[in-house]
PDB file of C-alpha atoms in Angstrom:
ATOM      1  CA  MET T   1      42.807  32.967  12.529  1.00 40.00           C
ATOM      2  CA  SER T   2      41.700  35.140   9.619  1.00 39.00           C
ATOM      3  CA  PHE T   3      39.650  38.282  10.181  1.00 39.00           C
ATOM      4  CA  THR T   4      36.722  36.806   8.258  1.00 44.00           C
ATOM      5  CA  ARG T   5      36.645  33.708  10.410  1.00 44.00           C
ATOM      6  CA  ARG T   6      36.838  35.830  13.578  1.00 46.00           C
ATOM      7  CA  LYS T   7      33.839  37.865  12.415  1.00 46.00           C
ATOM      8  CA  LEU T   8      31.866  34.680  11.758  1.00 42.00           C
ATOM      9  CA  LEU T   9      32.616  33.366  15.238  1.00 42.00           C
ATOM     10  CA  LEU T  10      31.623  36.655  16.847  1.00 42.00           C
ATOM     11  CA  LEU T  11      28.406  36.656  14.844  1.00 45.00           C
ATOM     12  CA  ALA T  12      27.617  33.103  15.974  1.00 44.00           C
ATOM     13  CA  ALA T  13      28.247  34.099  19.601  1.00 42.00           C
ATOM     14  CA  ALA T  14      25.932  37.081  19.227  1.00 44.00           C
ATOM     15  CA  ILE T  15      23.205  34.864  17.810  1.00 41.00           C
ATOM     16  CA  GLY T  16      23.639  32.495  20.755  1.00 40.00           C
ATOM     17  CA  ILE T  17      23.253  35.369  23.231  1.00 39.00           C
ATOM     18  CA  ALA T  18      20.158  36.615  21.415  1.00 41.00           C
ATOM     19  CA  ALA T  19      18.624  33.160  21.570  1.00 41.00           C
ATOM     20  CA  GLY T  20      18.995  33.117  25.360  1.00 38.00           C
ATOM     21  CA  PRO T  21      15.803  35.050  26.208  1.00 36.00           C
ATOM     22  CA  ALA T  22      13.740  32.841  23.886  1.00 33.00           C
ATOM     23  CA  THR T  23      14.942  29.754  25.710  1.00 29.00           C
ATOM     24  CA  ALA T  24      14.191  31.373  29.080  1.00 33.00           C
ATOM     25  CA  TYR T  25      10.748  32.367  27.894  1.00 34.00           C
ATOM     26  CA  ALA T  26       9.982  28.775  26.902  1.00 50.00           C
ATOM     27  CA  ALA T  27      10.970  27.698  30.403  1.00 76.00           C
ATOM     28  CA  ASP T  28       8.373  30.130  31.740  1.00 93.00           C
ATOM     29  CA  VAL T  29       5.509  28.362  29.969  1.00 97.00           C
ATOM     30  CA  LEU T  30       3.396  25.953  32.010  1.00 98.00           C
ATOM     31  CA  ASN T  31       2.244  23.147  29.716  1.00 98.00           C
ATOM     32  CA  VAL T  32      -1.332  22.223  30.582  1.00 98.00           C
ATOM     33  CA  GLY T  33      -3.554  19.453  29.239  1.00 98.00           C
ATOM     34  CA  ALA T  34      -7.360  19.532  29.209  1.00 97.00           C
ATOM     35  CA  TYR T  35     -10.164  17.736  27.417  1.00 89.00           C
ATOM     36  CA  PRO T  36     -12.338  20.267  25.664  1.00 91.00           C
ATOM     37  CA  THR T  37     -15.911  19.152  26.352  1.00 86.00           C
ATOM     38  CA  ASN T  38     -16.240  19.521  30.103  1.00 89.00           C
ATOM     39  CA  PRO T  39     -18.157  22.757  30.747  1.00 89.00           C
ATOM     40  CA  PRO T  40     -18.165  24.734  32.937  1.00 92.00           C
ATOM     41  CA  PHE T  41     -14.767  23.435  34.052  1.00 95.00           C
ATOM     42  CA  GLU T  42     -13.099  23.645  30.632  1.00 96.00           C
ATOM     43  CA  PHE T  43     -14.333  23.941  27.072  1.00 94.00           C
ATOM     44  CA  LYS T  44     -13.371  25.574  23.796  1.00 95.00           C
ATOM     45  CA  ASN T  45     -15.190  28.719  22.699  1.00 93.00           C
ATOM     46  CA  GLU T  46     -16.062  29.558  19.094  1.00 93.00           C
ATOM     47  CA  SER T  47     -12.554  30.829  18.415  1.00 95.00           C
ATOM     48  CA  GLY T  48     -11.028  27.565  19.663  1.00 94.00           C
ATOM     49  CA  THR T  49      -9.672  29.056  22.877  1.00 96.00           C
ATOM     50  CA  PHE T  50     -10.056  27.231  26.192  1.00 98.00           C
ATOM     51  CA  GLU T  51     -12.363  28.799  28.786  1.00 97.00           C
ATOM     52  CA  GLY T  52     -13.854  27.640  32.069  1.00 96.00           C
ATOM     53  CA  PHE T  53     -13.592  27.449  35.837  1.00 97.00           C
ATOM     54  CA  GLU T  54     -10.383  25.415  35.924  1.00 98.00           C
ATOM     55  CA  VAL T  55      -8.902  27.326  32.989  1.00 98.00           C
ATOM     56  CA  ASP T  56      -9.236  30.548  34.998  1.00 98.00           C
ATOM     57  CA  ILE T  57      -7.712  28.813  38.021  1.00 98.00           C
ATOM     58  CA  VAL T  58      -4.632  27.440  36.249  1.00 98.00           C
ATOM     59  CA  ASN T  59      -4.083  30.673  34.302  1.00 98.00           C
ATOM     60  CA  GLU T  60      -4.195  32.762  37.495  1.00 98.00           C
ATOM     61  CA  ALA T  61      -2.002  30.327  39.438  1.00 98.00           C
ATOM     62  CA  ALA T  62       0.568  30.311  36.622  1.00 98.00           C
ATOM     63  CA  LYS T  63       0.520  34.115  36.466  1.00 98.00           C
ATOM     64  CA  ARG T  64       1.262  34.316  40.181  1.00 98.00           C
ATOM     65  CA  ILE T  65       4.431  32.254  39.790  1.00 98.00           C
ATOM     66  CA  GLY T  66       5.604  34.262  36.779  1.00 97.00           C
ATOM     67  CA  MET T  67       4.491  31.878  34.043  1.00 98.00           C
ATOM     68  CA  THR T  68       2.061  31.743  31.147  1.00 98.00           C
ATOM     69  CA  THR T  69       0.082  28.681  30.082  1.00 98.00           C
ATOM     70  CA  ASP T  70      -0.070  26.653  26.897  1.00 97.00           C
ATOM     71  CA  ILE T  71      -3.202  24.471  27.052  1.00 98.00           C
ATOM     72  CA  ALA T  72      -3.280  21.345  24.869  1.00 97.00           C
ATOM     73  CA  ASP T  73      -6.442  19.529  23.774  1.00 96.00           C
ATOM     74  CA  LEU T  74      -6.313  15.946  25.116  1.00 96.00           C
ATOM     75  CA  GLY T  75      -8.763  13.150  25.820  1.00 91.00           C
ATOM     76  CA  PHE T  76      -9.490  12.452  29.483  1.00 92.00           C
ATOM     77  CA  GLN T  77      -7.553   9.172  29.644  1.00 92.00           C
ATOM     78  CA  ALA T  78      -4.649  10.707  27.723  1.00 95.00           C
ATOM     79  CA  LEU T  79      -4.137  13.275  30.491  1.00 97.00           C
ATOM     80  CA  PHE T  80      -2.699  10.658  32.851  1.00 96.00           C
ATOM     81  CA  ALA T  81      -0.171   9.384  30.307  1.00 96.00           C
ATOM     82  CA  ALA T  82       0.756  12.967  29.406  1.00 97.00           C
ATOM     83  CA  THR T  83       1.652  13.936  32.976  1.00 98.00           C
ATOM     84  CA  THR T  84       3.424  10.625  33.620  1.00 96.00           C
ATOM     85  CA  SER T  85       5.567  11.043  30.482  1.00 96.00           C
ATOM     86  CA  LYS T  86       6.169  14.742  31.315  1.00 96.00           C
ATOM     87  CA  ARG T  87       4.613  15.816  28.045  1.00 97.00           C
ATOM     88  CA  ILE T  88       2.610  18.280  30.140  1.00 98.00           C
ATOM     89  CA  ASP T  89       3.168  19.783  33.578  1.00 98.00           C
ATOM     90  CA  VAL T  90      -0.450  20.047  34.692  1.00 98.00           C
ATOM     91  CA  ALA T  91      -3.737  18.357  33.814  1.00 98.00           C
ATOM     92  CA  ILE T  92      -7.163  19.911  34.402  1.00 98.00           C
ATOM     93  CA  SER T  93     -10.556  18.328  33.738  1.00 95.00           C
ATOM     94  CA  SER T  94     -12.366  17.976  37.076  1.00 94.00           C
ATOM     95  CA  ILE T  95      -9.862  15.280  38.088  1.00 96.00           C
ATOM     96  CA  THR T  96     -10.662  13.736  41.440  1.00 95.00           C
ATOM     97  CA  ILE T  97      -7.835  13.299  43.929  1.00 97.00           C
ATOM     98  CA  THR T  98      -7.690   9.609  44.875  1.00 96.00           C
ATOM     99  CA  ALA T  99      -5.240   7.431  46.795  1.00 95.00           C
ATOM    100  CA  GLU T 100      -4.736   5.269  43.702  1.00 95.00           C
ATOM    101  CA  ARG T 101      -3.894   8.247  41.484  1.00 97.00           C
ATOM    102  CA  LEU T 102      -1.492   9.633  44.081  1.00 97.00           C
ATOM    103  CA  LYS T 103       0.689   6.571  43.583  1.00 96.00           C
ATOM    104  CA  SER T 104       1.708   7.813  40.120  1.00 96.00           C
ATOM    105  CA  GLN T 105       0.704  11.495  40.103  1.00 97.00           C
ATOM    106  CA  SER T 106       0.947  14.538  42.327  1.00 98.00           C
ATOM    107  CA  PHE T 107      -1.941  16.869  43.133  1.00 98.00           C
ATOM    108  CA  THR T 108      -2.187  20.351  44.525  1.00 98.00           C
ATOM    109  CA  GLN T 109      -4.578  21.000  47.374  1.00 98.00           C
ATOM    110  CA  PRO T 110      -8.215  20.652  46.283  1.00 98.00           C
ATOM    111  CA  TYR T 111     -10.229  23.637  45.075  1.00 98.00           C
ATOM    112  CA  TYR T 112     -13.648  22.097  44.371  1.00 96.00           C
ATOM    113  CA  ASP T 113     -15.902  19.586  46.157  1.00 94.00           C
ATOM    114  CA  SER T 114     -18.160  17.299  44.140  1.00 91.00           C
ATOM    115  CA  ASP T 115     -20.383  14.241  44.181  1.00 90.00           C
ATOM    116  CA  MET T 116     -21.339  11.831  41.430  1.00 93.00           C
ATOM    117  CA  GLY T 117     -24.856  11.281  40.231  1.00 95.00           C
ATOM    118  CA  ILE T 118     -27.043   8.845  38.334  1.00 97.00           C
ATOM    119  CA  ALA T 119     -28.600  10.566  35.316  1.00 97.00           C
ATOM    120  CA  THR T 120     -31.326   9.313  32.987  1.00 98.00           C
ATOM    121  CA  LYS T 121     -33.848  10.631  30.517  1.00 97.00           C
ATOM    122  CA  ALA T 122     -36.461  12.690  32.344  1.00 95.00           C
ATOM    123  CA  ASP T 123     -39.240  10.215  31.541  1.00 96.00           C
ATOM    124  CA  SER T 124     -37.216   7.111  32.480  1.00 98.00           C
ATOM    125  CA  PRO T 125     -38.741   4.844  35.150  1.00 97.00           C
ATOM    126  CA  ILE T 126     -35.281   4.670  36.764  1.00 98.00           C
ATOM    127  CA  LYS T 127     -35.388   6.641  40.000  1.00 96.00           C
ATOM    128  CA  ALA T 128     -32.392   5.400  41.954  1.00 95.00           C
ATOM    129  CA  GLU T 129     -29.494   2.957  42.096  1.00 96.00           C
ATOM    130  CA  ALA T 130     -31.850   0.120  43.006  1.00 96.00           C
ATOM    131  CA  ASP T 131     -33.535   0.450  39.600  1.00 98.00           C
ATOM    132  CA  LEU T 132     -30.377  -0.155  37.570  1.00 98.00           C
ATOM    133  CA  LYS T 133     -30.531  -3.958  37.573  1.00 98.00           C
ATOM    134  CA  GLY T 134     -30.334  -5.259  34.027  1.00 98.00           C
ATOM    135  CA  LYS T 135     -29.579  -1.794  32.651  1.00 98.00           C
ATOM    136  CA  ILE T 136     -26.765  -0.481  30.432  1.00 98.00           C
ATOM    137  CA  ILE T 137     -24.707   2.149  32.236  1.00 98.00           C
ATOM    138  CA  GLY T 138     -22.568   4.746  30.473  1.00 98.00           C
ATOM    139  CA  VAL T 139     -19.411   6.262  31.992  1.00 98.00           C
ATOM    140  CA  LEU T 140     -16.508   8.465  31.001  1.00 95.00           C
ATOM    141  CA  SER T 141     -13.558   6.123  30.496  1.00 95.00           C
ATOM    142  CA  GLY T 142     -10.878   6.495  33.164  1.00 92.00           C
ATOM    143  CA  SER T 143     -13.143   8.490  35.485  1.00 93.00           C
ATOM    144  CA  THR T 144     -14.135   7.838  39.082  1.00 92.00           C
ATOM    145  CA  GLY T 145     -17.625   7.241  37.706  1.00 95.00           C
ATOM    146  CA  GLU T 146     -16.290   4.253  35.804  1.00 97.00           C
ATOM    147  CA  THR T 147     -14.529   3.011  38.945  1.00 95.00           C
ATOM    148  CA  TRP T 148     -17.774   3.251  40.958  1.00 96.00           C
ATOM    149  CA  VAL T 149     -19.882   1.511  38.302  1.00 97.00           C
ATOM    150  CA  LYS T 150     -17.455  -1.387  37.866  1.00 96.00           C
ATOM    151  CA  ALA T 151     -17.227  -1.815  41.642  1.00 96.00           C
ATOM    152  CA  HIS T 152     -21.032  -2.035  41.856  1.00 97.00           C
ATOM    153  CA  GLN T 153     -21.747  -3.911  38.624  1.00 97.00           C
ATOM    154  CA  GLU T 154     -21.973  -7.394  40.096  1.00 96.00           C
ATOM    155  CA  ALA T 155     -23.933  -6.463  43.211  1.00 96.00           C
ATOM    156  CA  ASP T 156     -26.354  -4.160  41.397  1.00 97.00           C
ATOM    157  CA  GLY T 157     -26.703  -6.391  38.349  1.00 97.00           C
ATOM    158  CA  PHE T 158     -25.876  -3.937  35.560  1.00 98.00           C
ATOM    159  CA  SER T 159     -26.159  -5.743  32.228  1.00 97.00           C
ATOM    160  CA  ASP T 160     -23.309  -3.798  30.616  1.00 97.00           C
ATOM    161  CA  VAL T 161     -20.971  -0.832  31.122  1.00 98.00           C
ATOM    162  CA  LYS T 162     -20.100   1.371  28.146  1.00 98.00           C
ATOM    163  CA  GLY T 163     -17.111   3.708  28.281  1.00 97.00           C
ATOM    164  CA  TYR T 164     -16.913   7.006  26.371  1.00 96.00           C
ATOM    165  CA  ASP T 165     -14.056   9.285  25.419  1.00 91.00           C
ATOM    166  CA  THR T 166     -15.979  12.500  26.177  1.00 89.00           C
ATOM    167  CA  GLN T 167     -18.830  13.548  28.441  1.00 89.00           C
ATOM    168  CA  GLN T 168     -20.660  14.941  25.421  1.00 90.00           C
ATOM    169  CA  ASN T 169     -20.704  11.571  23.633  1.00 94.00           C
ATOM    170  CA  LEU T 170     -21.831   9.875  26.843  1.00 97.00           C
ATOM    171  CA  LEU T 171     -24.777  12.237  27.298  1.00 96.00           C
ATOM    172  CA  LEU T 172     -25.731  12.161  23.609  1.00 97.00           C
ATOM    173  CA  ASP T 173     -26.011   8.365  23.816  1.00 98.00           C
ATOM    174  CA  LEU T 174     -28.029   8.692  27.018  1.00 98.00           C
ATOM    175  CA  SER T 175     -30.406  11.090  25.279  1.00 97.00           C
ATOM    176  CA  ALA T 176     -30.660   8.737  22.286  1.00 97.00           C
ATOM    177  CA  GLY T 177     -31.450   5.742  24.519  1.00 97.00           C
ATOM    178  CA  ARG T 178     -28.289   3.794  23.703  1.00 98.00           C
ATOM    179  CA  VAL T 179     -27.547   3.611  27.435  1.00 98.00           C
ATOM    180  CA  ASP T 180     -30.157   3.556  30.197  1.00 98.00           C
ATOM    181  CA  ALA T 181     -28.264   5.693  32.698  1.00 98.00           C
ATOM    182  CA  ALA T 182     -25.032   7.637  33.081  1.00 98.00           C
ATOM    183  CA  VAL T 183     -22.878   7.912  36.177  1.00 98.00           C
ATOM    184  CA  SER T 184     -20.663  10.978  36.264  1.00 95.00           C
ATOM    185  CA  ASP T 185     -19.828  14.131  38.213  1.00 91.00           C
ATOM    186  CA  ILE T 186     -22.943  16.150  39.007  1.00 90.00           C
ATOM    187  CA  PRO T 187     -21.653  19.693  38.261  1.00 87.00           C
ATOM    188  CA  GLY T 188     -20.671  18.906  34.686  1.00 87.00           C
ATOM    189  CA  MET T 189     -23.867  16.988  34.000  1.00 89.00           C
ATOM    190  CA  GLU T 190     -26.138  19.654  35.442  1.00 85.00           C
ATOM    191  CA  TYR T 191     -24.402  22.298  33.366  1.00 84.00           C
ATOM    192  CA  SER T 192     -25.002  20.199  30.237  1.00 86.00           C
ATOM    193  CA  PHE T 193     -28.615  19.645  31.212  1.00 88.00           C
ATOM    194  CA  THR T 194     -29.343  23.378  30.939  1.00 82.00           C
ATOM    195  CA  LYS T 195     -29.211  22.681  27.200  1.00 85.00           C
ATOM    196  CA  MET T 196     -30.203  18.992  27.112  1.00 91.00           C
ATOM    197  CA  LYS T 197     -33.622  19.418  28.696  1.00 90.00           C
ATOM    198  CA  ASP T 198     -34.597  15.746  28.395  1.00 95.00           C
ATOM    199  CA  LEU T 199     -31.929  14.591  30.879  1.00 94.00           C
ATOM    200  CA  VAL T 200     -31.916  14.862  34.673  1.00 93.00           C
ATOM    201  CA  VAL T 201     -29.925  13.682  37.681  1.00 93.00           C
ATOM    202  CA  LYS T 202     -32.099  11.168  39.536  1.00 95.00           C
ATOM    203  CA  GLU T 203     -29.877  10.317  42.502  1.00 94.00           C
ATOM    204  CA  ARG T 204     -26.811  11.855  44.124  1.00 90.00           C
ATOM    205  CA  ILE T 205     -23.978   9.502  45.063  1.00 93.00           C
ATOM    206  CA  LYS T 206     -22.162  11.004  48.060  1.00 89.00           C
ATOM    207  CA  THR T 207     -18.476  10.439  47.438  1.00 89.00           C
ATOM    208  CA  GLY T 208     -16.653  13.355  49.055  1.00 90.00           C
ATOM    209  CA  GLU T 209     -14.719  13.874  45.816  1.00 92.00           C
ATOM    210  CA  GLN T 210     -12.411  16.850  45.490  1.00 96.00           C
ATOM    211  CA  TYR T 211     -10.659  18.231  42.412  1.00 97.00           C
ATOM    212  CA  GLY T 212      -7.083  19.508  42.232  1.00 98.00           C
ATOM    213  CA  LEU T 213      -4.434  20.313  39.652  1.00 98.00           C
ATOM    214  CA  MET T 214      -2.854  16.990  38.650  1.00 98.00           C
ATOM    215  CA  MET T 215       0.865  17.115  37.972  1.00 98.00           C
ATOM    216  CA  THR T 216       3.812  14.898  37.133  1.00 95.00           C
ATOM    217  CA  LYS T 217       4.833  12.994  40.262  1.00 96.00           C
ATOM    218  CA  ASP T 218       6.873  15.280  42.548  1.00 96.00           C
ATOM    219  CA  HIS T 219       6.913  18.062  39.955  1.00 97.00           C
ATOM    220  CA  PRO T 220       9.304  20.893  40.999  1.00 97.00           C
ATOM    221  CA  LEU T 221       6.516  23.489  40.570  1.00 98.00           C
ATOM    222  CA  LEU T 222       4.014  21.625  42.763  1.00 98.00           C
ATOM    223  CA  GLY T 223       4.742  23.667  45.885  1.00 98.00           C
ATOM    224  CA  LYS T 224       4.696  26.997  44.048  1.00 98.00           C
ATOM    225  CA  LEU T 225       1.362  26.321  42.364  1.00 98.00           C
ATOM    226  CA  ASN T 226      -0.070  25.059  45.640  1.00 98.00           C
ATOM    227  CA  ASP T 227       1.033  28.270  47.372  1.00 98.00           C
ATOM    228  CA  ALA T 228      -0.595  30.269  44.565  1.00 98.00           C
ATOM    229  CA  LEU T 229      -3.887  28.441  45.213  1.00 98.00           C
ATOM    230  CA  SER T 230      -3.607  29.230  48.921  1.00 98.00           C
ATOM    231  CA  ALA T 231      -3.137  32.918  48.112  1.00 98.00           C
ATOM    232  CA  MET T 232      -6.107  32.818  45.707  1.00 98.00           C
ATOM    233  CA  LYS T 233      -8.292  31.410  48.480  1.00 98.00           C
ATOM    234  CA  LYS T 234      -7.112  33.998  51.009  1.00 98.00           C
ATOM    235  CA  ASP T 235      -7.634  37.059  48.797  1.00 98.00           C
ATOM    236  CA  GLY T 236     -11.007  35.964  47.392  1.00 98.00           C
ATOM    237  CA  THR T 237      -9.868  35.323  43.820  1.00 98.00           C
ATOM    238  CA  LEU T 238     -10.939  31.686  43.859  1.00 98.00           C
ATOM    239  CA  ALA T 239     -14.332  32.608  45.325  1.00 97.00           C
ATOM    240  CA  ALA T 240     -14.803  35.145  42.497  1.00 97.00           C
ATOM    241  CA  ILE T 241     -13.931  32.540  39.858  1.00 96.00           C
ATOM    242  CA  HIS T 242     -16.497  30.168  41.392  1.00 93.00           C
ATOM    243  CA  LYS T 243     -19.148  32.884  41.334  1.00 92.00           C
ATOM    244  CA  LYS T 244     -18.347  33.661  37.690  1.00 93.00           C
ATOM    245  CA  TRP T 245     -18.811  30.103  36.440  1.00 92.00           C
ATOM    246  CA  PHE T 246     -21.442  28.648  38.778  1.00 87.00           C
ATOM    247  CA  GLY T 247     -23.475  31.766  39.517  1.00 80.00           C
ATOM    248  CA  SER T 248     -23.405  31.125  43.247  1.00 80.00           C
ATOM    249  CA  ASP T 249     -21.137  31.595  46.247  1.00 89.00           C
ATOM    250  CA  ALA T 250     -18.957  28.647  47.179  1.00 89.00           C
ATOM    251  CA  PRO T 251     -19.880  27.141  50.584  1.00 88.00           C
ATOM    252  CA  ALA T 252     -17.758  28.636  53.355  1.00 93.00           C
ATOM    253  CA  ASP T 253     -16.530  25.210  54.477  1.00 92.00           C
ATOM    254  CA  SER T 254     -15.683  23.977  50.974  1.00 93.00           C
ATOM    255  CA  SER T 255     -12.235  23.410  49.491  1.00 96.00           C
ATOM    256  CA  THR T 256     -12.882  26.391  47.223  1.00 97.00           C
ATOM    257  CA  MET T 257     -12.710  28.625  50.289  1.00 97.00           C
ATOM    258  CA  LYS T 258     -10.523  26.815  52.808  1.00 97.00           C
ATOM    259  CA  GLU T 259      -6.770  26.443  52.560  1.00 98.00           C
ATOM    260  CA  MET T 260      -5.946  22.715  52.675  1.00 97.00           C
ATOM    261  CA  PRO T 261      -2.814  20.548  52.892  1.00 96.00           C
ATOM    262  CA  LEU T 262      -1.129  18.900  49.947  1.00 96.00           C
ATOM    263  CA  PRO T 263      -2.632  15.448  49.319  1.00 97.00           C
ATOM    264  CA  LYS T 264      -0.288  12.613  50.275  1.00 91.00           C
ATOM    265  CA  ALA T 265      -0.112   9.124  48.800  1.00 83.00           C
TER     266      ALA T 265
END
């Protein structure tokens, strides 16, 4: 072996060693997916950076297991394909834990309790579910709101169900009168209605829904992130995040405050 060749091989080995930390660093990044128009849970600020209740949660949980986050902008329906295909590790976007979803996904323990609601224009004669016969109902495609509406469409006599890719587009069409009512999660709608003054929630649909971090089925980091959430509940971090984004204390008996078991299929 010539001296020149030996030097080249040593140089290549040195480059390989130097590349090691970069590879390890990449392994320490938690790939997260979120759809960007779901305030106060997640949204993009003026600089294009994600902010929100769930953004703070996933960032803090990742930090506690020695990772950083890389949050990708995805549509709500695309989140499920992204976790299934392992394109991302975690999905956030006020995703309800359901038995059906647990067949193909994994969830951490819940950290937020929610109900759905029926929203209309403030001056609409619609007051409750019983008034929706013959009406056009808007929903976020792939959401539990869509599941509820389709399950009730025949019995309640809805004339049509329109699916939307974002909550914003759904509520804009509701405001414009292109749908008569919207069925969606109350927290996100009420946050939007602080700016869209012509829209209101007319009836609460008690569902017992709870949100968690959705992950690839049996993801190896599921237990670690779940333990991080437990620690955040115990030391008051999760309560502080709730106060920051909702302006109120989380109920003492809610999943925001109480440590809970991992959801099982």
